[in-house]
Amino acid sequence: MSRELTVIACLSLAGGQGKTTFVTLMGKVLAAAGYTVLLVDGDPQSNLTTFLGHEVAADEPTLLELFKGNVELEDAIYPTKIKNLYLIPSDDGLDNVQEYLSGSGVGAMLLKKRLAAAQGSFDICLIDSPPQRSQICKSVIGAAEQIIIPCEATVKGFGSLVRTIDAINELKEVGASSAEILGVIPFRDKWVGSNQTKESRDAIAAMATVVEQAMILPSIRESEKFKQAISREQTLEELGVPELGYPFEMLLKRLESKEVVAA
Ligand SMILES: Nc1ncnc2c1ncn2[C@@H]1O[C@H](COP(=O)(O)OP(=O)(O)OP(=O)(O)O)[C@@H](O)[C@H]1O
Ligand SMILES: [Mg+2]
């Protein structure tokens, strides 16, 4: 059966904004909902590869070889332990692609071109990106049809949102991106009992001055449970905290209602 592929990038231009945590858990939620999902580790730190328990062997093709056109797409895709969930892994060697991309002259178009062959085999491709405004980051923006921006509910997170929107607009201006921003997810939203902290509230209010209020999606709460869910390879439900999975379930509903993915 032929499938319509949607490419979604998770992007935020600062460290520790929840990109890799989001991609890991959202990938699992989408796979559990029956979608065939391809995750792409676009960060030389390769935390996504680690979070999915994948170890890159010495002679194994990764995103680097795919970028360079040395292998076909299917040779760089590996199954994970989870049904319907596949990975294009990376390791720190991915840093070597920066020079290749800037030398190619069409770096911003390259990932889109390489992922085109996933059409027909996958429903959703979800890309994790590096925190810097690098050549890889430009290629991720160029490949994306939709962009999700997680941002810590702090002054730093607000700065990351501003930089991320700026980077997307820069590529749009030169015609290298036609991505839509799907939404902003406040990350590590802190609550004490039933009260949101002032820092979180103020940071999320500031985010709503940069994008429309409707673009601010339900936040990911500050909790050690997310780290545990990833390290123990359990779902938030299995950890006894299903309520923390609310932002992921809501995003799934939004993707289906906006017909970004077929319900
Ligand atoms: N809900 C949460 N509450 C508190 N800490 C969290 C939560 N989710 C994840 N973390 C921790 O926050 C840190 C940053 O998360 P993550 O690695 O997903 O961010 P990132 O944007 O991918 O970072 P980088 O830019 O370095 O790749 C990690 O140490 C992670 O374990
Ligand atoms: Mg990361």
Short mmCIF file of C-alpha atoms and ligand atoms in Angstrom, two decimals:
data_model
loop_
_atom_site.label_atom_id
_atom_site.label_comp_id
_atom_site.label_asym_id
_atom_site.label_seq_id
_atom_site.Cartn_x
_atom_site.Cartn_y
_atom_site.Cartn_z
CA MET A 1 0.00 0.00 0.00
CA SER A 2 1.35 3.42 -0.91
CA ARG A 3 1.74 5.93 1.91
CA GLU A 4 1.96 9.71 2.01
CA LEU A 5 5.13 10.68 3.88
CA THR A 6 5.22 13.72 6.18
CA VAL A 7 8.61 15.04 7.26
CA ILE A 8 8.60 16.77 10.64
CA ALA A 9 11.68 18.37 12.21
CA CYS A 10 12.16 19.00 15.90
CA LEU A 11 14.28 22.12 16.12
CA SER A 12 15.43 24.51 18.85
CA LEU A 13 18.65 26.48 18.69
CA ALA A 14 20.05 26.01 22.20
CA GLY A 15 21.24 23.02 24.18
CA GLY A 16 18.92 21.13 26.50
CA GLN A 17 15.58 22.29 25.04
CA GLY A 18 14.01 18.82 25.00
CA LYS A 19 14.50 18.04 21.29
CA THR A 20 15.81 14.51 21.69
CA THR A 21 13.47 13.66 24.57
CA PHE A 22 10.55 14.84 22.45
CA VAL A 23 11.60 12.92 19.31
CA THR A 24 12.14 9.70 21.30
CA LEU A 25 8.82 9.77 23.13
CA MET A 26 6.76 11.17 20.23
CA GLY A 27 8.23 8.54 17.91
CA LYS A 28 7.06 5.84 20.31
CA VAL A 29 3.59 7.39 20.62
CA LEU A 30 3.21 7.60 16.82
CA ALA A 31 4.44 4.03 16.36
CA ALA A 32 2.03 2.78 19.05
CA ALA A 33 -0.80 4.58 17.21
CA GLY A 34 -0.03 2.41 14.17
CA TYR A 35 2.04 4.79 12.04
CA THR A 36 5.25 3.58 10.43
CA VAL A 37 7.83 6.03 11.73
CA LEU A 38 11.36 6.84 10.61
CA LEU A 39 13.45 8.73 13.18
CA VAL A 40 16.55 10.55 11.96
CA ASP A 41 19.40 11.41 14.32
CA GLY A 42 20.63 14.72 12.90
CA ASP A 43 22.89 15.59 15.83
CA PRO A 44 26.58 14.55 16.06
CA GLN A 45 26.06 14.21 19.85
CA SER A 46 23.92 11.23 18.73
CA ASN A 47 21.75 11.16 21.84
CA LEU A 48 18.75 9.89 19.88
CA THR A 49 20.74 6.88 18.70
CA THR A 50 21.76 6.22 22.33
CA PHE A 51 18.23 6.80 23.69
CA LEU A 52 16.93 4.13 21.31
CA GLY A 53 19.59 1.66 22.50
CA HIS A 54 21.27 1.50 19.08
CA GLU A 55 25.03 1.00 18.87
CA VAL A 56 26.68 2.03 15.62
CA ALA A 57 29.14 -0.64 14.43
CA ALA A 58 32.38 0.48 12.73
CA ASP A 59 31.35 -0.39 9.16
CA GLU A 60 27.67 0.45 9.54
CA PRO A 61 26.19 3.17 7.29
CA THR A 62 24.78 6.14 9.24
CA LEU A 63 23.28 9.51 8.35
CA LEU A 64 26.80 10.65 7.34
CA GLU A 65 27.08 8.10 4.52
CA LEU A 66 23.52 8.86 3.43
CA PHE A 67 24.24 12.61 3.32
CA LYS A 68 27.31 11.98 1.19
CA GLY A 69 25.35 9.76 -1.19
CA ASN A 70 27.61 6.77 -0.49
CA VAL A 71 24.66 4.49 0.37
CA GLU A 72 21.01 4.16 -0.56
CA LEU A 73 18.41 5.28 2.00
CA GLU A 74 17.34 1.73 2.86
CA ASP A 75 20.95 0.80 3.79
CA ALA A 76 21.03 3.51 6.49
CA ILE A 77 17.72 2.51 8.13
CA TYR A 78 17.66 0.13 11.12
CA PRO A 79 14.73 -1.36 13.03
CA THR A 80 14.45 -0.51 16.74
CA LYS A 81 13.11 -2.75 19.51
CA ILE A 82 9.74 -1.10 18.96
CA LYS A 83 7.26 -2.21 16.32
CA ASN A 84 6.78 0.35 13.49
CA LEU A 85 9.74 2.44 14.71
CA TYR A 86 12.91 2.74 12.57
CA LEU A 87 16.09 4.80 12.91
CA ILE A 88 18.75 6.42 10.77
CA PRO A 89 21.49 6.58 13.42
CA SER A 90 24.49 8.87 13.82
CA ASP A 91 27.72 9.05 15.74
CA ASP A 92 30.17 11.89 16.33
CA GLY A 93 31.53 11.34 12.81
CA LEU A 94 28.48 13.24 11.57
CA ASP A 95 30.45 16.44 12.31
CA ASN A 96 32.43 15.67 9.15
CA VAL A 97 29.37 16.43 7.06
CA GLN A 98 29.46 20.15 7.88
CA GLU A 99 32.26 20.87 5.43
CA TYR A 100 30.73 18.59 2.81
CA LEU A 101 27.41 20.44 3.06
CA SER A 102 28.92 23.92 2.85
CA GLY A 103 31.11 22.81 -0.09
CA SER A 104 28.19 21.27 -1.96
CA GLY A 105 26.46 24.63 -2.47
CA VAL A 106 23.06 22.94 -2.09
CA GLY A 107 23.45 21.83 1.53
CA ALA A 108 20.00 23.10 2.53
CA MET A 109 18.35 20.89 -0.13
CA LEU A 110 20.36 17.73 0.44
CA LEU A 111 18.55 15.98 3.30
CA LYS A 112 15.21 16.52 1.56
CA LYS A 113 16.62 14.85 -1.55
CA ARG A 114 18.07 11.92 0.43
CA LEU A 115 14.84 11.28 2.35
CA ALA A 116 12.61 11.39 -0.73
CA ALA A 117 13.00 7.62 -1.15
CA ALA A 118 11.18 7.08 2.18
CA GLN A 119 7.96 8.02 0.36
CA GLY A 120 5.81 4.92 0.06
CA SER A 121 7.43 3.06 2.97
CA PHE A 122 6.89 5.41 5.92
CA ASP A 123 4.05 7.61 7.17
CA ILE A 124 6.13 10.00 9.23
CA CYS A 125 9.77 10.97 9.34
CA LEU A 126 10.75 12.78 12.54
CA ILE A 127 14.16 14.46 12.60
CA ASP A 128 16.18 15.36 15.71
CA SER A 129 18.47 18.33 15.14
CA PRO A 130 21.63 19.79 16.65
CA PRO A 131 21.48 22.86 18.94
CA GLN A 132 23.72 25.00 16.70
CA ARG A 133 22.77 26.97 13.62
CA SER A 134 25.01 24.72 11.53
CA GLN A 135 24.94 23.37 7.98
CA ILE A 136 23.18 20.25 9.32
CA CYS A 137 20.53 22.46 10.91
CA LYS A 138 19.94 24.23 7.57
CA SER A 139 19.59 20.90 5.80
CA VAL A 140 17.09 19.73 8.45
CA ILE A 141 15.02 22.90 7.96
CA GLY A 142 15.20 22.40 4.18
CA ALA A 143 13.90 18.83 4.52
CA ALA A 144 11.00 19.65 6.87
CA GLU A 145 7.38 20.15 5.88
CA GLN A 146 6.45 20.81 9.50
CA ILE A 147 8.57 22.06 12.41
CA ILE A 148 7.99 21.53 16.11
CA ILE A 149 9.93 23.82 18.44
CA PRO A 150 10.42 22.68 22.03
CA CYS A 151 11.66 25.49 24.31
CA GLU A 152 12.52 25.41 27.98
CA ALA A 153 10.10 27.57 29.98
CA THR A 154 12.91 29.99 30.90
CA VAL A 155 14.57 33.11 29.51
CA LYS A 156 17.07 30.83 27.73
CA GLY A 157 14.21 28.89 26.13
CA PHE A 158 12.61 32.12 24.92
CA GLY A 159 15.92 33.11 23.31
CA SER A 160 16.06 29.72 21.63
CA LEU A 161 12.58 30.23 20.16
CA VAL A 162 13.53 33.64 18.72
CA ARG A 163 16.72 32.25 17.14
CA THR A 164 14.91 29.21 15.74
CA ILE A 165 12.20 31.29 14.05
CA ASP A 166 14.88 33.58 12.67
CA ALA A 167 16.80 30.63 11.17
CA ILE A 168 13.63 29.23 9.55
CA ASN A 169 12.72 32.64 8.09
CA GLU A 170 16.22 33.09 6.71
CA LEU A 171 15.87 29.90 4.65
CA LYS A 172 12.31 30.76 3.62
CA GLU A 173 13.49 34.10 2.24
CA VAL A 174 15.87 32.39 -0.16
CA GLY A 175 13.31 29.73 -1.12
CA ALA A 176 15.15 26.88 0.61
CA SER A 177 12.32 26.07 3.03
CA SER A 178 8.57 25.80 2.76
CA ALA A 179 8.16 24.47 6.30
CA GLU A 180 5.20 25.37 8.46
CA ILE A 181 5.65 25.78 12.20
CA LEU A 182 3.33 23.20 13.71
CA GLY A 183 3.71 24.48 17.23
CA VAL A 184 5.89 25.44 20.17
CA ILE A 185 6.12 23.08 23.13
CA PRO A 186 7.18 24.65 26.43
CA PHE A 187 9.63 22.21 28.04
CA ARG A 188 10.35 21.65 31.77
CA ASP A 189 7.30 23.67 32.76
CA LYS A 190 7.64 23.86 36.58
CA TRP A 191 4.72 23.55 38.95
CA VAL A 192 4.70 23.45 42.75
CA GLY A 193 1.58 21.54 43.74
CA SER A 194 -1.23 23.10 41.72
CA ASN A 195 0.70 26.35 41.11
CA GLN A 196 2.81 27.07 38.08
CA THR A 197 6.05 28.88 38.98
CA LYS A 198 6.33 32.52 37.98
CA GLU A 199 9.41 31.78 35.85
CA SER A 200 7.51 29.21 33.76
CA ARG A 201 4.41 31.37 33.47
CA ASP A 202 6.38 34.45 32.37
CA ALA A 203 8.50 32.50 29.88
CA ILE A 204 5.45 30.87 28.26
CA ALA A 205 3.66 34.25 28.11
CA ALA A 206 6.76 35.70 26.39
CA MET A 207 6.68 32.85 23.83
CA ALA A 208 3.11 33.85 22.95
CA THR A 209 4.38 37.30 21.92
CA VAL A 210 6.56 35.72 19.21
CA VAL A 211 4.08 33.17 17.81
CA GLU A 212 0.29 33.16 17.92
CA GLN A 213 -1.19 31.92 21.20
CA ALA A 214 -2.80 29.00 19.35
CA MET A 215 0.65 27.75 18.38
CA ILE A 216 1.65 27.20 22.02
CA LEU A 217 0.99 23.50 22.60
CA PRO A 218 0.46 21.78 25.96
CA SER A 219 3.72 21.90 27.90
CA ILE A 220 6.02 19.10 28.98
CA ARG A 221 6.19 19.27 32.78
CA GLU A 222 9.46 19.32 34.71
CA SER A 223 9.89 15.74 35.94
CA GLU A 224 12.62 13.14 36.33
CA LYS A 225 10.12 10.59 34.97
CA PHE A 226 10.94 11.53 31.36
CA LYS A 227 14.60 10.63 31.84
CA GLN A 228 13.52 7.38 33.53
CA ALA A 229 11.08 6.53 30.74
CA ILE A 230 13.92 6.78 28.24
CA SER A 231 16.64 5.03 30.25
CA ARG A 232 14.34 2.18 31.32
CA GLU A 233 12.74 2.00 27.85
CA GLN A 234 9.28 2.25 29.40
CA THR A 235 6.27 4.35 28.51
CA LEU A 236 5.06 7.09 30.87
CA GLU A 237 1.98 4.92 31.40
CA GLU A 238 4.11 1.96 32.42
CA LEU A 239 5.91 4.27 34.86
CA GLY A 240 2.54 5.10 36.46
CA VAL A 241 2.44 8.73 35.24
CA PRO A 242 0.10 8.65 32.20
CA GLU A 243 -0.85 12.31 32.80
CA LEU A 244 2.69 13.37 31.78
CA GLY A 245 1.99 11.92 28.31
CA TYR A 246 -0.74 14.51 27.68
CA PRO A 247 1.36 16.82 25.39
CA PHE A 248 2.27 13.87 23.16
CA GLU A 249 -1.32 12.63 22.91
CA MET A 250 -2.55 16.16 22.16
CA LEU A 251 0.04 16.61 19.45
CA LEU A 252 -1.03 13.30 17.88
CA LYS A 253 -4.62 14.61 17.83
CA ARG A 254 -3.46 17.89 16.28
CA LEU A 255 -1.48 16.08 13.57
CA GLU A 256 -4.54 14.01 12.73
CA SER A 257 -7.03 16.91 12.87
CA LYS A 258 -4.84 19.12 10.67
CA GLU A 259 -4.49 16.08 8.38
CA VAL A 260 -0.70 16.29 8.64
CA VAL A 261 -0.97 12.51 9.04
CA ALA A 262 -3.90 10.35 7.99
CA ALA A 263 -5.98 9.24 11.00
N1 LIG B 1 10.38 16.79 31.53
C1 LIG B 1 11.64 16.91 31.95
N2 LIG B 1 11.93 17.50 33.11
C2 LIG B 1 13.20 17.66 33.52
N3 LIG B 1 14.28 17.25 32.81
C3 LIG B 1 14.04 16.66 31.64
C4 LIG B 1 12.72 16.43 31.15
N4 LIG B 1 12.81 15.80 29.97
C5 LIG B 1 14.11 15.63 29.73
N5 LIG B 1 14.86 16.13 30.71
C6 LIG B 1 16.34 16.25 30.76
O1 LIG B 1 16.70 17.49 30.15
C7 LIG B 1 17.93 17.39 29.46
C8 LIG B 1 17.82 17.93 28.06
O2 LIG B 1 16.92 17.16 27.29
P1 LIG B 1 17.23 16.77 25.78
O3 LIG B 1 18.50 16.02 25.67
O4 LIG B 1 16.01 16.13 25.25
O5 LIG B 1 17.40 18.21 25.11
P2 LIG B 1 18.02 18.58 23.68
O6 LIG B 1 17.34 19.82 23.22
O7 LIG B 1 17.96 17.42 22.78
O8 LIG B 1 19.54 18.90 24.03
P3 LIG B 1 20.77 19.07 22.99
O9 LIG B 1 20.57 20.38 22.33
O10 LIG B 1 21.99 19.03 23.85
O11 LIG B 1 20.69 17.93 22.03
C9 LIG B 1 18.30 15.91 29.53
O12 LIG B 1 19.26 15.75 30.54
C10 LIG B 1 17.01 15.21 29.87
O13 LIG B 1 17.21 14.01 30.57
MG MG B 2 19.42 16.49 21.62
#
